[in-house]
Short mmCIF file of C-alpha atoms and ligand atoms in Angstrom, two decimals:
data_model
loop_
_atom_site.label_atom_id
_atom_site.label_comp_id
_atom_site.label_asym_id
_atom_site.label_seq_id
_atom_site.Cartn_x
_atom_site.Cartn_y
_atom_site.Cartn_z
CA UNK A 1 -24.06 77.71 120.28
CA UNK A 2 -26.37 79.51 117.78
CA UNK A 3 -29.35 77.70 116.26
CA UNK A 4 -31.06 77.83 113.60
CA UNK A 5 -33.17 80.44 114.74
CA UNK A 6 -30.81 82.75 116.07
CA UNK A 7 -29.50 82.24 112.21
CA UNK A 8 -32.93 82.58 110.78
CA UNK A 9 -33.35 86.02 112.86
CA UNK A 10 -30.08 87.58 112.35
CA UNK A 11 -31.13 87.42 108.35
CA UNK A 12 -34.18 89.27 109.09
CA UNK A 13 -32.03 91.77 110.61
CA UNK A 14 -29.11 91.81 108.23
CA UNK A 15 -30.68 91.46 104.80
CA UNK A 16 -32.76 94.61 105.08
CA UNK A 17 -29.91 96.46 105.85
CA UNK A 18 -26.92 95.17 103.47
CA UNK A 19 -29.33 94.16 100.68
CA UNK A 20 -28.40 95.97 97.55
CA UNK A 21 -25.27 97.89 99.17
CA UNK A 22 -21.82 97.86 98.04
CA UNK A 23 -18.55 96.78 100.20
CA UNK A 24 -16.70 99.35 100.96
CA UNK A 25 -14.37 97.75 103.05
CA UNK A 26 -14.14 93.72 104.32
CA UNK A 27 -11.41 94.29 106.82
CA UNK A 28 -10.06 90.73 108.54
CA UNK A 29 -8.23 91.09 111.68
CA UNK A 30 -7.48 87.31 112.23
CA UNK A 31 -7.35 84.93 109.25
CA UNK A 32 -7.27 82.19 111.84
CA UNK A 33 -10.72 81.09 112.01
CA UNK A 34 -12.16 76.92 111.95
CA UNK A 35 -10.62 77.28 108.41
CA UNK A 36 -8.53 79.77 107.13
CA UNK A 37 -10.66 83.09 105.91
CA UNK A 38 -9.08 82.76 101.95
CA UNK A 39 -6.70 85.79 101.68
CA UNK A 40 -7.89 86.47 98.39
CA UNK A 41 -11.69 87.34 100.01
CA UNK A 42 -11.31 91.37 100.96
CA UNK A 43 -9.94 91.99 97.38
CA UNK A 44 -13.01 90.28 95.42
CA UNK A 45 -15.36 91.87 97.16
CA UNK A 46 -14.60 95.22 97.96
CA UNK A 47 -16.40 97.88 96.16
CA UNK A 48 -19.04 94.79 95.36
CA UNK A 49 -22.50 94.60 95.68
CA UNK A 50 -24.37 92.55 98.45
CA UNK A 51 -27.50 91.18 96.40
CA UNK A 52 -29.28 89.72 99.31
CA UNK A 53 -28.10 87.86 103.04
CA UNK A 54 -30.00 84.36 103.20
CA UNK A 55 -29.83 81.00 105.30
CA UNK A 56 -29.22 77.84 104.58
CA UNK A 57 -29.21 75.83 107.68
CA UNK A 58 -27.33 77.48 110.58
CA UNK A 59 -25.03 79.24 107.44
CA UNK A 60 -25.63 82.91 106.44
CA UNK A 61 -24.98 83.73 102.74
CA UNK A 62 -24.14 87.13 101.53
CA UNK A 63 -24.72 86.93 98.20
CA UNK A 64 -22.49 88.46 95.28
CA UNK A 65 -23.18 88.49 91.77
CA UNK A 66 -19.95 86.45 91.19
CA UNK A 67 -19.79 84.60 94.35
CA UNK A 68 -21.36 83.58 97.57
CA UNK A 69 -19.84 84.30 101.06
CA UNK A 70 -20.31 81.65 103.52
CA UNK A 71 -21.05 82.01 107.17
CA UNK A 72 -20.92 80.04 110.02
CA UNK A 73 -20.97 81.30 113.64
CA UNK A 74 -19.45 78.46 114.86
CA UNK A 75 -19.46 77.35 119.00
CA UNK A 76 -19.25 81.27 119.68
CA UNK A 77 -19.31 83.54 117.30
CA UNK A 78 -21.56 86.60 117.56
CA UNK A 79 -22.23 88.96 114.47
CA UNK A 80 -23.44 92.62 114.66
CA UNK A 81 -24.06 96.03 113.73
CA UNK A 82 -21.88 98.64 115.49
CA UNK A 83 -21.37 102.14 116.03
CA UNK A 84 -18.30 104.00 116.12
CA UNK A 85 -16.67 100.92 118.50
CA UNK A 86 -13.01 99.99 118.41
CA UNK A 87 -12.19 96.51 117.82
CA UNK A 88 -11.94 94.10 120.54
CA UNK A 89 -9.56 91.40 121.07
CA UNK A 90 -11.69 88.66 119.48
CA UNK A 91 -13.41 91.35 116.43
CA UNK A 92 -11.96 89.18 113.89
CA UNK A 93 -13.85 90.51 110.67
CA UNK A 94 -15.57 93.78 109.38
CA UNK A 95 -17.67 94.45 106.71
CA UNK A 96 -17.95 98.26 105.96
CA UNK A 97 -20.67 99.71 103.68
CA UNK A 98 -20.97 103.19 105.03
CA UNK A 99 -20.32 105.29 108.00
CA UNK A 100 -23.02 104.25 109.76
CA UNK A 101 -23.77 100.48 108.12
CA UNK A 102 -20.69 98.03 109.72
CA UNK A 103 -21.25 94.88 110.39
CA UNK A 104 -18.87 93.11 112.63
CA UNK A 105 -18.00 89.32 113.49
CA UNK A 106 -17.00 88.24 116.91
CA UNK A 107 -15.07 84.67 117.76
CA UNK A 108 -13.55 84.19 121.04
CA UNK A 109 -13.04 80.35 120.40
CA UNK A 110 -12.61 80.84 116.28
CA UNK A 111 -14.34 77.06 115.46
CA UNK A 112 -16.82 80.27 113.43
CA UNK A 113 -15.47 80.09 108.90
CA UNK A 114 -16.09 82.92 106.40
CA UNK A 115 -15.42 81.05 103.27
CA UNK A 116 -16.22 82.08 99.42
CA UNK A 117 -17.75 79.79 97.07
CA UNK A 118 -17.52 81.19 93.29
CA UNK A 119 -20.28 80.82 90.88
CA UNK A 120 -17.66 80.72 88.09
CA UNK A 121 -15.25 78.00 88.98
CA UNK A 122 -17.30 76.18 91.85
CA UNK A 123 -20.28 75.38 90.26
CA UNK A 124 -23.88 75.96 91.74
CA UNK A 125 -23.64 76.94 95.76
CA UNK A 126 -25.98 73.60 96.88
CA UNK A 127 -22.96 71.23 94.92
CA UNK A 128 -20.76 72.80 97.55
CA UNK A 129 -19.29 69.77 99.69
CA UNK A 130 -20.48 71.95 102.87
CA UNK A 131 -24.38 71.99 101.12
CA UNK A 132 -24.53 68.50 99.50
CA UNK A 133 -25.52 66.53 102.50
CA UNK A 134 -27.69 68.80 104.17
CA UNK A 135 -31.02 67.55 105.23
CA UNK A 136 -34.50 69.55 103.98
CA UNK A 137 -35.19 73.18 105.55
CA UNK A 138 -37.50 72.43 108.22
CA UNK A 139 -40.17 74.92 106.95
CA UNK A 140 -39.48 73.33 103.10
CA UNK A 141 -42.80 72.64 100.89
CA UNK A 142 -40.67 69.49 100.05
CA UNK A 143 -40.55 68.44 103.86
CA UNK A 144 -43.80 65.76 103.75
CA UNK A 145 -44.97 63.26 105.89
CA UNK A 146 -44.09 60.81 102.88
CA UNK A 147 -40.80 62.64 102.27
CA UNK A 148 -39.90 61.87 105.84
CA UNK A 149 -41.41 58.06 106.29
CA UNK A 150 -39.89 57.04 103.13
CA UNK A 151 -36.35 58.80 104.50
CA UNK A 152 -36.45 57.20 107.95
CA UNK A 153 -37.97 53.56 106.48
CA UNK A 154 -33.93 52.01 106.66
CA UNK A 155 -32.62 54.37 109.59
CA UNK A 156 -31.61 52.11 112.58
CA UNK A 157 -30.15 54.97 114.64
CA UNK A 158 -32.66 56.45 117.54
CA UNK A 159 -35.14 59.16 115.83
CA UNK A 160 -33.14 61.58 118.09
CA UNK A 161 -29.98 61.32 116.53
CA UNK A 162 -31.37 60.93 113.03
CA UNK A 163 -32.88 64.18 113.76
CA UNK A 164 -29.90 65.87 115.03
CA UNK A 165 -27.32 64.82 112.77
CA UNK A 166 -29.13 66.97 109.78
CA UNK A 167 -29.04 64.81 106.87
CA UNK A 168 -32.78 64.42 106.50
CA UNK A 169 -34.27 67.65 107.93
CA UNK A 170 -31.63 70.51 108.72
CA UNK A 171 -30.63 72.81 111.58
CA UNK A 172 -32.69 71.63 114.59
CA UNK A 173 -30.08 70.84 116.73
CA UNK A 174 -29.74 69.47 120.51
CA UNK A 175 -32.31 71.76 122.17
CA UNK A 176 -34.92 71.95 119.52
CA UNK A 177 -34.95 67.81 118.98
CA UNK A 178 -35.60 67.26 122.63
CA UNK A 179 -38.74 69.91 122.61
CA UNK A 180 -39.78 68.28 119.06
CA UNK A 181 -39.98 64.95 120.05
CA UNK A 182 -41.71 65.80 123.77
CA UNK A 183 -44.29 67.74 121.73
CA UNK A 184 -44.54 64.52 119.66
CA UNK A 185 -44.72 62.23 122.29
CA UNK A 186 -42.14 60.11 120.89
CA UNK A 187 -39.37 58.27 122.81
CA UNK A 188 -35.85 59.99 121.47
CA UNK A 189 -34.47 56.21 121.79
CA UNK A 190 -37.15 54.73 119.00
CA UNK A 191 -35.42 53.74 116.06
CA UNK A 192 -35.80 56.18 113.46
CA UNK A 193 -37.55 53.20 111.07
CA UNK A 194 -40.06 52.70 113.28
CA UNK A 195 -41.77 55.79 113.04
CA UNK A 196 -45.25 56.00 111.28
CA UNK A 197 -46.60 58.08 108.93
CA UNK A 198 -48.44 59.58 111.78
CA UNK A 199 -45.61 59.65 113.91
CA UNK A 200 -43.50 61.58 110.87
CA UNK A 201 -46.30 63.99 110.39
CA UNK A 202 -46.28 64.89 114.43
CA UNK A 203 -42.91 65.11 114.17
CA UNK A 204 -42.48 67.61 111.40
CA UNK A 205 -45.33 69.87 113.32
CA UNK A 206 -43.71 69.75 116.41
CA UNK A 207 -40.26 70.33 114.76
CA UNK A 208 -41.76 73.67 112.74
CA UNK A 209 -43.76 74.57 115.96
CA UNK A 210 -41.10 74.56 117.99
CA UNK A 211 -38.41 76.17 115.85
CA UNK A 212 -41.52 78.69 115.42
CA UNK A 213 -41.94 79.48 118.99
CA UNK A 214 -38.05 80.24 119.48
CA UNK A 215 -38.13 82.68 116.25
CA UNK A 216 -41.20 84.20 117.84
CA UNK A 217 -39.54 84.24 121.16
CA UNK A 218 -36.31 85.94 119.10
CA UNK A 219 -37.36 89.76 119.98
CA UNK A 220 -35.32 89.50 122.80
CA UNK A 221 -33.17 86.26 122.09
CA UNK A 222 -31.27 88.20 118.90
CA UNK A 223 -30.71 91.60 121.24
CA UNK A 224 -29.31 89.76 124.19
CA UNK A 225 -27.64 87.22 121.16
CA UNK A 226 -25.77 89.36 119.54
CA UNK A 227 -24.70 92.06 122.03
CA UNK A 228 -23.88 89.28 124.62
CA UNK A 229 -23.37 86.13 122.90
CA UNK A 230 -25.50 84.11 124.79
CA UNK A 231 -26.89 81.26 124.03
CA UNK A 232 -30.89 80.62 123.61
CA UNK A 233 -31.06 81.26 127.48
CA UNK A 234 -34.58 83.44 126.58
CA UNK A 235 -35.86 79.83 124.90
CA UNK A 236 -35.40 77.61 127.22
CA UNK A 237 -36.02 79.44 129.98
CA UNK A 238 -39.36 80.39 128.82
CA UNK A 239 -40.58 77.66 126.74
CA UNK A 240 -39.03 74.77 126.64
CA UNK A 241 -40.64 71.84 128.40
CA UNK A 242 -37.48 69.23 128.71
CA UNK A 243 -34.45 70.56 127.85
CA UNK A 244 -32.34 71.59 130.67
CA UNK A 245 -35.47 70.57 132.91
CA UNK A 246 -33.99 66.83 134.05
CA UNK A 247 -35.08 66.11 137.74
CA UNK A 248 -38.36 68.53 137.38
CA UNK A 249 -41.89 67.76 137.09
CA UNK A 250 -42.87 67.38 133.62
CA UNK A 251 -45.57 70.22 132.73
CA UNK A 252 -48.05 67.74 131.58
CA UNK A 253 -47.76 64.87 133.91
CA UNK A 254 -45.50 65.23 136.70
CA UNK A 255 -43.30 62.49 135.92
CA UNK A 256 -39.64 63.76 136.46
CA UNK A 257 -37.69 64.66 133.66
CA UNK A 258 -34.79 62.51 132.88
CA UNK A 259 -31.68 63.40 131.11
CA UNK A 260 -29.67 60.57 129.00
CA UNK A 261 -26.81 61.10 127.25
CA UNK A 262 -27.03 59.71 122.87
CA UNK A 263 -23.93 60.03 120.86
CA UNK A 264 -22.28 62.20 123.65
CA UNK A 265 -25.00 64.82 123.22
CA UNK A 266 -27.82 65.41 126.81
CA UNK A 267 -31.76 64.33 125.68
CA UNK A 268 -34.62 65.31 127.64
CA UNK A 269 -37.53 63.68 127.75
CA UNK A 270 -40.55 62.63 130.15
CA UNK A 271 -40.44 59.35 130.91
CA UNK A 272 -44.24 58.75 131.43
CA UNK A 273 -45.21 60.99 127.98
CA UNK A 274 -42.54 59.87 126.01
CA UNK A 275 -43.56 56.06 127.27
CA UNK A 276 -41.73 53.58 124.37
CA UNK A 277 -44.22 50.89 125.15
CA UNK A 278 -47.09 53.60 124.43
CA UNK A 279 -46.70 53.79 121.20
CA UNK A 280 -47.29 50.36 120.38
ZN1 ZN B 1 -44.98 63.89 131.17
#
C-alpha cells in the first residue's frame, strides 16, 4: 500500500510538471473505482488549469481554480507519467496536457477514488468529511510536544494504534509506527495517556525522522513505485529496524524481534528496547 511518502514523493514529481498546465483531456476508462469517479469530472475540467498538485495525508490534490480533485491510491493503485503506451487492462484514468505530458492512474484492485470537491458549493477543501478528522501533518509547525501530550492525556488505546489510526498526527501508517516507536524506545502496547512530555517529544522526532529517511530513501522507492507498484520494499529492506524483522536479532541489542498482532494490524518491536517496565 502507498505511504505517505511514496505520496509525499510522487508530488515532488508531479507538481513540477502539471503545475500551471491546462487539461486537455481527463479520459476515465472505468468509473468503477472505491467510489464512483463523478461522471460530471472530465467535463469540468477539461481545457482547465492545474494550479498546483499537493498532499494532504496519503491524498494528492490537483488543484483547480474552481475545484479540487481528490486522490487516493488506494491498496494498489500506481500513478505515472507515460510515453506513447496503450492502455492496460487496469489504466483506469488519464489526464492529458500535451503530447508528451500524460499522466496515467493504475488500479488492479480499484479500493484507489478520484473525487471532486467544489470550492463553490462544498465549502473550504479541509470541511470536506474526508479532511475533517485528519490528524496534524507530521512535519506541521503546529505538531508540538504540548500539542501531542495534551492530545494523548484521555487516549486509553495503545500509543500504536493511536498513532496509526490518524486522528492526531496523519499518514504514518503500519510500517512507519513500528520504526517510530523502536526509535523511541516506547512499548507499542503503552496506553497512549501515559506518554510524557518527553516521551511525546521522542515520538514526534522519531516519527519525522523516520518518515524522513523513507523520503530520502525515495530515489529509488518512487522509480521502482510507480513503474512496478511495489510496495516500500527499498524501505524496509534497507532501513527499517523492526518491521518485517520478527524472529531476528534486534540491531541494537540482540533480543529477537517479536511480531504481535493490535487491531488486526502486525507490530514490531524489540522486546528488550521497547521494555514496558523500563519506562517507569
Ligand atoms: Zn533491542
Amino acid at each position: 500500500m502507498p505511504e505517505l511518502p511514496e505520496i509525499e514523493l510522487l508530488k515532488r514529481e508531479i507538481d513540477p510538471r502539471v503545475k500551471n498546465r491546462t487539461v486537455l483531456e481527463f479520459k476515465v476508462r472505468n468509473y468503477k473505482l472505491r467510489w464512483p469517479v463523478p461522471e460530471y469530472l472530465p467535463k469540468i475540467i477539461t481545457n482547465k488549469n492545474i494550479l498546483k498538485c499537493s498532499r494532504r495525508g496519503k491524498y494528492l490534490l490537483f488543484h483547480f481554480e474552481h475545484g479540487v480533485q481528490i486522490i487516493h491510491l488506494g491498496m494498489s493503485g500506481s500513478i505515472r507519467f507515460i510515453k506513447d503506451e496503450p492502455p492496460g487492462k487496469h489504466d483506469h484514468l488519464e489526464w492529458v496536457f500535451n503530447e508528451s505530458i500524460i499522466l496515467r492512474m493504475n488500479d488492479p484492485r480499484r479500493f484507489g477514488a478520484v473525487l471532486w470537491h467544489d470550492l463553490k458549493n462544498d465549502g473550504q477543501l479541509h470541511e470536506n468529511k474526508i479532511f475533517k478528522n485528519l490528524g496534524l501533518e507530521p512535519f506541521s509547525l503546529e505538531l508540538t510536544d504540548e500539542y501531542l501530550y495534551k492530545k494523548l492525556s484521555n487516549k486509553k488505546k495503545s500509543i500504536k494504534q493511536i498513532i496509526l489510526d490518524g486522528h492526531i498526527i496523519v499518514g504514518v501508517g503500519n510500517i512507519y509506527s513500528s520504526e517510530s516507536l523502536f526509535k523511541s524506545r516506547l512499548n507499542p502496547l503503552i496506553p497512549a495517556s501515559e506518554l510524557s512530555m518527553k516521551d511525546c517529544a521522542k515520538m514526534i522526532t522519531s516519527i519525522r525522522e523516520t518518515l524522513n529517511d523513507s523520503i530520502g530513501s525515495g530515489g529509488s522507492t518512487i522509480k521502482n513505485y510507480v513503474s512496478t507498484n511495489g510496495e516500500s520494499g527499498n524501505y524496509i529492506k534497507n532501513h527499517a529496524s523492526v518491521y518485517g524483522r520478527d524472529g531476528l536479532p534486534c540491531t541494537l541489542c540482540n533480543s529477537k524481534i517479536i511480531k504481535i498482532k493490535q487491531n488486526g494490524r502486525s507490530t514490531y518491536y524489540c522486546p528488550n528496547c521497547q521494555d514496558v517496565n523500563k519506562k517507569k
